[in-house]
Coordinates of N, CA, C and O in Angstrom, one line a residue:
M1 N -10.5 24.5 12.5 CA -11.8 25.0 12.1 C -12.9 23.9 12.1 O -14.0 24.1 12.0
A2 N -12.5 22.7 12.3 CA -13.4 21.6 12.2 C -14.6 21.7 13.1 O -15.8 21.4 12.7
R3 N -14.5 22.1 14.4 CA -15.6 22.2 15.3 C -16.7 23.2 14.8 O -17.9 22.9 14.8
C4 N -16.2 24.4 14.4 CA -17.2 25.4 14.0 C -17.9 25.0 12.7 O -19.1 25.2 12.5
R5 N -17.1 24.4 11.8 CA -17.7 24.0 10.5 C -18.7 22.9 10.8 O -19.8 22.8 10.1
D6 N -18.4 22.0 11.7 CA -19.4 20.9 12.1 C -20.7 21.5 12.6 O -21.8 21.0 12.2
I7 N -20.6 22.5 13.4 CA -21.8 23.1 14.0 C -22.6 23.8 12.8 O -23.8 23.6 12.7
F8 N -21.9 24.5 12.0 CA -22.6 25.2 10.9 C -23.3 24.2 9.9 O -24.4 24.4 9.6
D9 N -22.5 23.2 9.5 CA -23.1 22.2 8.6 C -24.3 21.4 9.3 O -25.2 21.1 8.6
R10 N -24.2 21.2 10.5 CA -25.3 20.5 11.2 C -26.5 21.3 11.2 O -27.6 20.8 11.0
I11 N -26.4 22.6 11.5 CA -27.6 23.5 11.4 C -28.2 23.5 10.0 O -29.4 23.5 9.8
K12 N -27.3 23.6 9.0 CA -27.8 23.6 7.6 C -28.5 22.4 7.3 O -29.5 22.4 6.6
S13 N -28.0 21.2 7.8 CA -28.7 20.0 7.4 C -29.9 19.7 8.2 O -30.9 19.1 7.7
L14 N -30.0 20.0 9.5 CA -31.1 19.7 10.3 C -32.2 20.8 10.3 O -33.4 20.6 10.6
G15 N -31.8 22.0 9.9 CA -32.8 23.1 9.8 C -33.3 23.5 11.1 O -32.6 23.6 12.1
E16 N -34.6 23.8 11.2 CA -35.2 24.3 12.4 C -35.1 23.3 13.6 O -35.1 23.7 14.8
R17 N -35.0 22.0 13.2 CA -34.8 21.0 14.3 C -33.5 21.3 15.1 O -33.5 21.1 16.3
A18 N -32.5 21.8 14.5 CA -31.2 22.1 15.2 C -31.5 23.2 16.2 O -31.0 23.2 17.3
I19 N -32.3 24.2 15.7 CA -32.6 25.4 16.6 C -33.4 24.9 17.8 O -33.2 25.2 18.9
D20 N -34.4 24.0 17.5 CA -35.2 23.4 18.6 C -34.4 22.7 19.6 O -34.6 22.7 20.8
E21 N -33.4 21.9 19.1 CA -32.5 21.2 20.0 C -31.7 22.1 20.9 O -31.5 21.8 22.1
F22 N -31.2 23.2 20.4 CA -30.5 24.2 21.2 C -31.4 24.6 22.4 O -30.9 24.7 23.5
I23 N -32.7 24.9 22.1 CA -33.6 25.3 23.2 C -33.9 24.2 24.2 O -33.8 24.4 25.4
E24 N -34.2 23.0 23.6 CA -34.6 21.9 24.5 C -33.4 21.5 25.4 O -33.6 21.1 26.5
Q25 N -32.2 21.5 24.8 CA -31.1 21.0 25.6 C -30.5 22.2 26.4 O -29.5 22.0 27.1
R26 N -31.1 23.4 26.3 CA -30.5 24.5 27.0 C -29.0 24.7 26.7 O -28.2 24.8 27.6
A27 N -28.7 24.6 25.4 CA -27.4 24.7 24.9 C -26.8 26.0 25.4 O -27.4 27.1 25.4
S28 N -25.5 25.9 25.9 CA -24.9 27.1 26.4 C -23.9 27.7 25.3 O -23.4 27.0 24.5
E29 N -23.8 29.0 25.4 CA -22.8 29.6 24.5 C -21.4 29.1 25.0 O -21.2 28.8 26.2
E30 N -20.5 28.9 24.0 CA -19.3 28.3 24.4 C -18.2 28.8 23.4 O -18.5 29.7 22.7
L31 N -17.1 28.2 23.4 CA -15.9 28.7 22.6 C -16.3 28.8 21.2 O -15.8 29.7 20.5
F32 N -17.1 27.9 20.6 CA -17.4 27.9 19.2 C -18.8 28.3 18.8 O -19.1 28.3 17.6
L33 N -19.6 28.7 19.8 CA -21.0 29.0 19.5 C -21.5 30.2 20.3 O -21.3 30.3 21.5
D34 N -22.2 31.1 19.6 CA -22.8 32.3 20.2 C -24.2 32.4 19.6 O -24.5 32.2 18.5
F35 N -25.1 32.9 20.5 CA -26.5 33.1 20.1 C -26.8 34.6 20.2 O -26.4 35.3 21.2
K36 N -27.5 35.1 19.2 CA -27.8 36.6 19.2 C -29.2 36.7 18.7 O -29.7 36.0 17.9
R37 N -29.9 37.8 19.3 CA -31.2 38.2 18.8 C -30.8 39.4 17.9 O -29.9 40.2 18.2
S38 N -31.6 39.6 16.8 CA -31.5 40.8 16.1 C -32.1 41.9 16.9 O -33.2 41.7 17.5
S39 N -31.6 43.1 17.0 CA -32.1 44.1 17.8 C -33.5 44.6 17.5 O -34.2 45.1 18.3
N40 N -33.9 44.4 16.2 CA -35.3 44.7 15.8 C -36.0 43.5 15.1 O -36.9 43.8 14.3
N41 N -35.5 42.3 15.3 CA -36.0 41.1 14.7 C -36.0 41.2 13.2 O -36.8 40.6 12.5
G42 N -35.0 41.9 12.6 CA -34.8 42.0 11.2 C -35.9 42.8 10.5 O -36.1 42.6 9.3
S43 N -36.6 43.7 11.2 CA -37.7 44.4 10.5 C -37.3 45.6 9.7 O -38.0 46.1 8.9
S44 N -36.0 46.1 9.8 CA -35.6 47.2 9.0 C -34.9 46.8 7.7 O -34.4 45.6 7.6
V45 N -34.8 47.7 6.8 CA -34.2 47.4 5.5 C -32.6 47.4 5.6 O -32.0 46.9 4.7
T46 N -32.1 47.9 6.7 CA -30.7 47.9 6.9 C -30.3 47.2 8.2 O -31.2 47.1 9.1
L47 N -29.1 46.9 8.4 CA -28.6 46.3 9.6 C -28.5 47.4 10.7 O -28.0 48.5 10.4
T48 N -29.0 47.1 11.9 CA -29.0 48.1 12.9 C -27.5 48.3 13.4 O -26.7 47.4 13.3
D49 N -27.3 49.4 14.1 CA -25.9 49.6 14.7 C -25.6 48.5 15.7 O -24.5 48.1 15.8
I50 N -26.6 48.1 16.5 CA -26.4 47.1 17.5 C -26.0 45.7 16.8 O -25.0 45.1 17.3
D51 N -26.7 45.4 15.8 CA -26.4 44.1 15.1 C -25.0 44.2 14.4 O -24.3 43.2 14.4
R52 N -24.7 45.4 13.9 CA -23.4 45.5 13.2 C -22.3 45.4 14.3 O -21.3 44.8 14.0
K53 N -22.5 46.0 15.5 CA -21.5 45.9 16.5 C -21.3 44.5 17.0 O -20.2 44.0 17.2
N54 N -22.4 43.7 17.1 CA -22.3 42.3 17.5 C -21.6 41.5 16.5 O -20.8 40.7 16.8
L55 N -21.9 41.8 15.2 CA -21.2 41.1 14.1 C -19.7 41.4 14.1 O -18.8 40.5 14.0
S56 N -19.3 42.7 14.3 CA -17.9 43.1 14.3 C -17.2 42.4 15.4 O -16.1 41.9 15.2
K57 N -17.7 42.4 16.6 CA -17.0 41.8 17.8 C -16.9 40.3 17.5 O -15.8 39.7 17.8
A58 N -17.9 39.6 16.9 CA -17.8 38.2 16.6 C -16.7 37.9 15.6 O -16.0 37.0 15.7
I59 N -16.7 38.7 14.5 CA -15.7 38.5 13.5 C -14.3 38.7 14.0 O -13.4 37.8 13.8
S60 N -14.1 39.7 14.8 CA -12.8 39.9 15.5 C -12.5 38.7 16.4 O -11.4 38.1 16.4
G61 N -13.4 38.5 17.3 CA -13.2 37.5 18.4 C -13.0 36.0 17.9 O -12.1 35.3 18.2
F62 N -13.9 35.6 17.0 CA -13.8 34.3 16.4 C -12.7 34.2 15.4 O -12.0 33.2 15.4
G63 N -12.5 35.2 14.6 CA -11.4 35.2 13.6 C -10.1 35.2 14.2 O -9.1 34.6 13.7
N64 N -9.9 35.8 15.4 CA -8.6 35.9 16.1 C -8.4 34.6 17.0 O -7.4 34.5 17.6
S65 N -9.4 33.8 17.1 CA -9.4 32.6 17.9 C -9.5 31.4 17.0 O -8.9 31.3 16.0
E66 N -10.2 30.4 17.4 CA -10.4 29.2 16.7 C -11.6 29.1 15.8 O -11.9 28.0 15.2
G67 N -12.3 30.2 15.6 CA -13.5 30.3 14.7 C -14.7 30.0 15.6 O -14.7 29.6 16.7
G68 N -15.9 30.2 14.9 CA -17.1 30.0 15.6 C -18.3 30.3 14.8 O -18.2 30.7 13.6
V69 N -19.5 30.1 15.4 CA -20.8 30.2 14.7 C -21.7 31.1 15.5 O -21.8 30.9 16.8
I70 N -22.4 32.0 14.9 CA -23.4 32.8 15.5 C -24.8 32.3 15.0 O -24.9 32.2 13.7
V71 N -25.7 32.0 15.8 CA -27.1 31.7 15.4 C -27.9 33.0 15.8 O -28.1 33.3 17.0
W72 N -28.4 33.7 14.8 CA -29.2 34.9 15.0 C -30.7 34.5 15.1 O -31.2 33.8 14.2
G73 N -31.3 34.9 16.2 CA -32.7 34.6 16.3 C -33.0 33.7 17.6 O -34.1 33.2 17.7
I74 N -32.0 33.6 18.4 CA -32.2 32.8 19.7 C -31.9 33.8 20.8 O -30.8 34.4 20.9
D75 N -32.9 33.8 21.8 CA -32.7 34.6 23.0 C -31.8 33.8 23.9 O -32.2 32.6 24.2
C76 N -30.8 34.3 24.4 CA -29.9 33.6 25.3 C -29.7 34.5 26.6 O -29.5 35.7 26.5
S77 N -29.8 33.8 27.7 CA -29.6 34.6 29.0 C -29.0 33.6 30.0 O -29.0 32.4 29.8
R78 N -28.6 34.2 31.1 CA -27.9 33.4 32.2 C -29.0 32.6 32.9 O -30.0 33.1 33.3
D79 N -28.7 31.3 33.2 CA -29.6 30.5 34.0 C -29.1 30.6 35.5 O -28.2 31.4 35.8
R80 N -29.7 29.8 36.3 CA -29.4 29.9 37.8 C -27.9 29.5 38.1 O -27.4 29.9 39.1
D81 N -27.3 28.8 37.2 CA -25.9 28.4 37.4 C -24.9 29.5 36.8 O -23.7 29.3 36.9
G82 N -25.5 30.5 36.1 CA -24.7 31.6 35.6 C -24.2 31.3 34.1 O -23.5 32.1 33.6
A83 N -24.7 30.2 33.5 CA -24.3 29.9 32.1 C -25.2 30.6 31.2 O -26.5 30.7 31.4
D84 N -24.7 31.1 30.1 CA -25.5 31.7 29.0 C -26.1 30.5 28.2 O -25.4 29.8 27.6
V85 N -27.5 30.4 28.3 CA -28.1 29.2 27.6 C -29.2 29.7 26.7 O -29.8 30.8 26.9
A86 N -29.4 28.9 25.6 CA -30.5 29.2 24.7 C -31.8 29.0 25.4 O -32.1 28.0 26.0
K87 N -32.7 30.1 25.3 CA -33.9 30.0 26.1 C -35.2 30.1 25.1 O -36.1 29.4 25.4
E88 N -35.1 30.9 24.1 CA -36.3 31.1 23.3 C -36.0 31.4 21.8 O -35.0 32.1 21.6
K89 N -36.8 31.0 20.9 CA -36.7 31.3 19.5 C -37.3 32.7 19.3 O -38.5 32.9 19.7
I90 N -36.6 33.6 18.7 CA -37.2 34.9 18.3 C -36.8 35.1 16.8 O -35.8 35.7 16.5
S91 N -37.7 34.6 16.0 CA -37.3 34.5 14.5 C -37.2 35.9 13.9 O -37.7 36.9 14.4
I92 N -36.4 35.9 12.9 CA -36.1 37.2 12.1 C -37.2 37.3 11.0 O -37.4 36.3 10.3
E93 N -37.8 38.5 10.9 CA -38.9 38.7 10.0 C -38.6 38.4 8.6 O -39.3 37.7 7.9
N94 N -37.5 38.9 8.0 CA -37.2 38.7 6.6 C -35.7 38.2 6.6 O -34.8 39.0 6.5
V95 N -35.6 36.9 6.8 CA -34.2 36.4 7.0 C -33.3 36.5 5.8 O -32.1 36.7 5.9
A96 N -33.9 36.5 4.6 CA -33.1 36.6 3.4 C -32.5 38.0 3.3 O -31.3 38.2 3.0
R97 N -33.3 39.0 3.7 CA -32.8 40.4 3.7 C -31.8 40.6 4.8 O -30.7 41.2 4.6
F98 N -32.1 40.0 6.0 CA -31.1 40.1 7.1 C -29.8 39.5 6.7 O -28.7 40.1 7.0
V99 N -29.8 38.4 6.1 CA -28.5 37.7 5.7 C -27.8 38.6 4.6 O -26.6 38.8 4.7
A100 N -28.5 39.2 3.7 CA -27.9 40.1 2.7 C -27.3 41.2 3.4 O -26.2 41.7 3.0
N101 N -27.9 41.8 4.4 CA -27.4 42.9 5.2 C -26.1 42.5 5.9 O -25.1 43.2 6.0
L102 N -26.1 41.3 6.5 CA -24.9 40.8 7.2 C -23.8 40.6 6.2 O -22.7 41.1 6.5
Q103 N -24.1 40.0 5.0 CA -23.0 39.9 4.0 C -22.5 41.2 3.6 O -21.2 41.4 3.4
G104 N -23.3 42.2 3.4 CA -22.9 43.5 3.0 C -22.0 44.2 4.1 O -21.2 45.1 3.8
A105 N -22.2 43.9 5.3 CA -21.5 44.5 6.4 C -20.2 44.0 6.7 O -19.3 44.6 7.3
V106 N -19.9 42.7 6.4 CA -18.7 42.0 6.8 C -17.4 42.8 6.4 O -16.6 42.9 7.2
S107 N -17.3 43.3 5.2 CA -16.1 43.9 4.8 C -15.8 45.2 5.5 O -14.6 45.6 5.6
G108 N -16.8 45.8 6.1 CA -16.5 47.0 6.9 C -16.5 46.9 8.4 O -16.4 47.8 9.1
C109 N -16.5 45.6 8.8 CA -16.6 45.4 10.3 C -15.2 45.4 10.9 O -15.1 45.7 12.1
T110 N -14.2 44.8 10.2 CA -12.9 44.7 10.8 C -11.8 45.1 9.9 O -12.0 45.2 8.7
I111 N -10.6 45.4 10.5 CA -9.4 45.7 9.7 C -8.4 44.7 10.1 O -8.1 44.6 11.3
P112 N -7.9 43.9 9.2 CA -8.3 43.7 7.8 C -9.7 43.0 7.7 O -10.1 42.4 8.7
P113 N -10.4 43.2 6.6 CA -11.6 42.4 6.5 C -11.4 40.9 6.5 O -10.3 40.4 6.1
H114 N -12.4 40.2 7.0 CA -12.3 38.7 7.1 C -13.0 38.2 5.9 O -14.3 38.3 5.8
S115 N -12.3 37.6 4.9 CA -12.9 37.3 3.6 C -13.6 35.9 3.6 O -14.2 35.6 2.6
T116 N -13.5 35.1 4.6 CA -14.1 33.8 4.6 C -15.3 33.6 5.5 O -15.7 32.4 5.7
V117 N -15.9 34.6 5.9 CA -17.2 34.6 6.7 C -18.3 34.1 5.8 O -18.4 34.5 4.6
E118 N -19.1 33.2 6.3 CA -20.3 32.6 5.5 C -21.6 32.9 6.3 O -21.5 32.8 7.5
H119 N -22.6 33.1 5.6 CA -24.0 33.2 6.2 C -24.9 32.3 5.5 O -24.8 32.0 4.3
Y120 N -25.9 31.8 6.3 CA -26.9 30.9 5.8 C -28.3 31.3 6.3 O -28.5 31.4 7.5
P121 N -29.2 31.6 5.4 CA -30.6 31.9 5.8 C -31.4 30.6 6.1 O -31.5 29.8 5.2
L122 N -31.9 30.5 7.2 CA -32.7 29.3 7.5 C -34.2 29.7 7.6 O -34.7 30.1 8.7
E123 N -34.9 29.7 6.5 CA -36.3 30.1 6.4 C -37.2 29.0 7.0 O -36.9 27.8 6.7
I124 N -38.2 29.4 7.8 CA -39.0 28.4 8.5 C -40.5 28.5 8.0 O -41.3 27.6 8.3
D125 N -40.8 29.5 7.2 CA -42.2 29.6 6.7 C -42.2 30.4 5.4 O -41.2 31.2 5.1
P126 N -43.3 30.3 4.6 CA -43.3 31.1 3.3 C -43.3 32.6 3.4 O -42.9 33.3 2.5
S127 N -43.5 33.1 4.6 CA -43.5 34.6 4.8 C -42.0 35.1 4.8 O -41.8 36.3 4.8
G128 N -41.1 34.2 4.9 CA -39.6 34.6 4.9 C -39.0 34.7 6.3 O -37.9 35.1 6.5
K129 N -39.8 34.4 7.4 CA -39.3 34.4 8.7 C -38.3 33.2 8.9 O -38.4 32.2 8.2
G130 N -37.4 33.4 9.8 CA -36.4 32.3 10.0 C -35.3 32.8 10.9 O -35.4 33.7 11.7
Y131 N -34.1 32.1 10.7 CA -32.9 32.3 11.5 C -31.8 32.5 10.6 O -31.7 31.9 9.5
A132 N -30.8 33.3 11.0 CA -29.6 33.4 10.2 C -28.4 32.7 11.0 O -28.4 32.8 12.2
V133 N -27.6 32.1 10.2 CA -26.4 31.4 10.8 C -25.2 31.9 10.2 O -25.1 32.0 8.9
T134 N -24.2 32.4 11.0 CA -23.0 33.0 10.5 C -21.8 32.1 10.9 O -21.6 31.8 12.1
L135 N -21.0 31.7 10.0 CA -19.8 30.9 10.2 C -18.6 31.9 10.1 O -18.4 32.5 9.1
I136 N -17.8 32.0 11.2 CA -16.6 32.8 11.2 C -15.4 31.9 11.4 O -15.2 31.6 12.6
P137 N -14.7 31.5 10.4 CA -13.6 30.6 10.6 C -12.4 31.4 11.2 O -12.3 32.6 11.2
S138 N -11.5 30.7 11.8 CA -10.2 31.2 12.3 C -9.5 31.8 11.1 O -9.6 31.2 10.0
S139 N -8.9 32.9 11.2 CA -8.3 33.6 10.1 C -6.8 33.6 10.0 O -6.1 33.8 11.1
V140 N -6.3 33.3 8.9 CA -4.8 33.4 8.7 C -4.3 34.8 8.6 O -3.1 35.0 8.6
Y141 N -5.3 35.7 8.5 CA -4.9 37.2 8.4 C -5.1 37.9 9.7 O -5.1 39.1 9.8
A142 N -5.3 37.2 10.8 CA -5.4 37.7 12.2 C -4.1 38.5 12.5 O -3.1 38.1 12.0
P143 N -4.2 39.5 13.3 CA -5.4 39.9 14.1 C -6.3 40.8 13.4 O -5.9 41.6 12.6
H144 N -7.6 40.6 13.7 CA -8.7 41.5 13.1 C -9.1 42.5 14.2 O -9.4 42.1 15.3
Q145 N -9.2 43.7 13.8 CA -9.6 44.8 14.8 C -10.9 45.3 14.4 O -11.2 45.5 13.2
T146 N -11.8 45.5 15.3 CA -13.1 46.1 15.0 C -12.9 47.5 14.6 O -11.9 48.2 15.0
V147 N -13.8 48.0 13.7 CA -13.6 49.4 13.2 C -14.2 50.4 14.2 O -13.5 51.4 14.5
K148 N -15.4 50.2 14.8 CA -16.0 51.1 15.7 C -16.4 50.4 17.0 O -17.3 49.6 16.9
P149 N -15.8 50.6 18.1 CA -14.6 51.3 18.3 C -13.4 50.4 18.0 O -13.6 49.2 17.9
P150 N -12.2 51.0 17.7 CA -11.1 50.2 17.3 C -10.7 49.3 18.5 O -10.3 49.8 19.6
Q151 N -10.8 48.0 18.4 CA -10.5 47.1 19.5 C -10.2 45.7 18.9 O -10.9 45.3 17.9
Y152 N -9.3 45.0 19.5 CA -9.0 43.6 19.1 C -9.7 42.7 20.1 O -9.6 43.0 21.3
Y153 N -10.4 41.6 19.7 CA -11.1 40.7 20.5 C -10.6 39.3 20.3 O -10.1 39.0 19.2
I154 N -10.8 38.4 21.3 CA -10.6 37.0 21.2 C -11.8 36.4 21.9 O -12.5 37.0 22.6
R155 N -12.0 35.1 21.6 CA -13.1 34.3 22.2 C -12.5 33.7 23.5 O -11.5 33.0 23.4
A156 N -13.2 33.9 24.6 CA -12.7 33.3 25.9 C -14.0 32.7 26.5 O -14.8 33.5 27.0
G157 N -14.1 31.4 26.5 CA -15.3 30.8 27.0 C -16.5 31.2 26.2 O -16.6 30.9 25.0
S158 N -17.5 31.8 26.8 CA -18.7 32.3 26.1 C -18.7 33.8 25.8 O -19.8 34.3 25.4
D159 N -17.6 34.4 25.9 CA -17.5 35.9 25.8 C -16.5 36.3 24.7 O -15.5 35.6 24.5
F160 N -16.7 37.5 24.2 CA -15.7 38.1 23.4 C -15.0 39.1 24.3 O -15.7 40.0 24.8
V161 N -13.7 39.0 24.5 CA -13.0 39.9 25.4 C -11.9 40.6 24.7 O -11.3 40.1 23.7
P162 N -11.6 41.8 25.1 CA -10.5 42.5 24.5 C -9.2 41.7 24.7 O -9.0 41.0 25.7
T163 N -8.4 41.7 23.6 CA -7.2 40.9 23.5 C -6.1 41.5 24.5 O -5.8 42.6 24.3
P164 N -5.6 40.7 25.4 CA -4.5 41.2 26.2 C -3.3 41.5 25.4 O -3.1 40.9 24.3
H165 N -2.5 42.5 25.8 CA -1.4 42.9 25.1 C -0.4 41.8 24.7 O 0.0 41.8 23.5
Q166 N -0.1 40.9 25.6 CA 0.9 39.8 25.3 C 0.3 38.9 24.1 O 1.1 38.5 23.3
V167 N -1.0 38.7 24.1 CA -1.6 37.8 23.1 C -1.5 38.6 21.8 O -1.2 38.0 20.7
L168 N -1.9 39.8 21.8 CA -1.9 40.7 20.6 C -0.4 40.8 20.0 O -0.3 40.6 18.8
A169 N 0.5 40.9 20.9 CA 1.9 41.0 20.4 C 2.3 39.7 19.7 O 3.0 39.7 18.6
G170 N 1.9 38.6 20.3 CA 2.2 37.3 19.6 C 1.5 37.2 18.3 O 2.0 36.6 17.3
M171 N 0.3 37.7 18.2 CA -0.5 37.6 16.9 C 0.2 38.4 15.8 O 0.2 38.0 14.7
F172 N 0.7 39.6 16.2 CA 1.4 40.4 15.2 C 2.7 39.7 14.7 O 3.1 39.9 13.6
G173 N 3.3 38.9 15.6 CA 4.6 38.3 15.2 C 4.4 36.9 14.5 O 5.3 36.4 14.0
R174 N 3.1 36.5 14.4 CA 2.9 35.2 13.9 C 2.8 35.3 12.3 O 2.1 36.1 11.8
R175 N 3.5 34.4 11.7 CA 3.4 34.3 10.2 C 2.1 33.6 9.8 O 1.7 32.7 10.5
P176 N 1.5 34.0 8.7 CA 0.3 33.3 8.2 C 0.7 31.8 7.9 O 1.7 31.5 7.4
Q177 N -0.2 30.9 8.3 CA 0.0 29.5 8.1 C -0.8 29.1 6.9 O -1.8 29.6 6.6
P178 N -0.2 28.1 6.2 CA -0.9 27.6 5.0 C -2.2 27.0 5.4 O -2.3 26.3 6.4
H179 N -3.3 27.1 4.6 CA -4.6 26.5 4.8 C -4.7 25.3 3.9 O -4.9 25.5 2.7
T180 N -4.5 24.2 4.5 CA -4.6 23.0 3.6 C -5.8 22.1 4.1 O -6.2 22.2 5.2
K181 N -6.3 21.3 3.1 CA -7.4 20.4 3.4 C -6.9 19.0 3.4 O -6.1 18.7 2.5
P182 N -7.3 18.2 4.3 CA -6.9 16.8 4.3 C -7.5 16.1 3.0 O -8.6 16.5 2.6
Y183 N -6.9 15.0 2.6 CA -7.4 14.3 1.4 C -8.6 13.5 1.8 O -8.8 12.9 2.8

C-alpha cells in the first residue's frame, strides 16, 4: 500500500499545488492513480448515479489490486499517444458535501464493504470549491464485488477491468494476510 499512501499524503501536504503539478506534467492515469470529474461538479445534495458507479468500480478494482487514489475534479482524456493524462482542473462546487456523500456511499458500493477507504476534501477557496481525494487501500477482505451491476474488477494499467475467472478463483482461495506496520 506504500505507493498509494504516498500519493494520497503528498496531495494532502501540497494541496492545490499537487493538482497543478498533475496538469503541468500531464500526469497519466496508472496502476495507483485515477482522475475523475464529478458528473455534475458536485452541485447536487446527493451523489449522482454516475459518481456512485465510478466510486464502486474504483473500490472494487483498487481494493482487489494493490490499492490506489482517485482525484475528483480533474478532467482526464487520451493524448495523441493514447495515454489518459490530466488535462484540466474542474473543481467541485461544495467539496465538503461531496466528500460526505462519498463517505456515505462507500458501505453500499461493494460486497463486502471496504472499511478502510479514506476521503480528503481539498478546499481551494472560501466558497467551498475544491477537489476530493479518495484513498482505496488494497483489501485483506478481497475480492470486492460491485453492487450494481454485480461485477468484480481489478486495476490493469490505467483501467478497471472485469476480473478474469482464474484471478477471481485465486482470490477466493486466498487467506486474509495480517496487516502489519513496520517499526
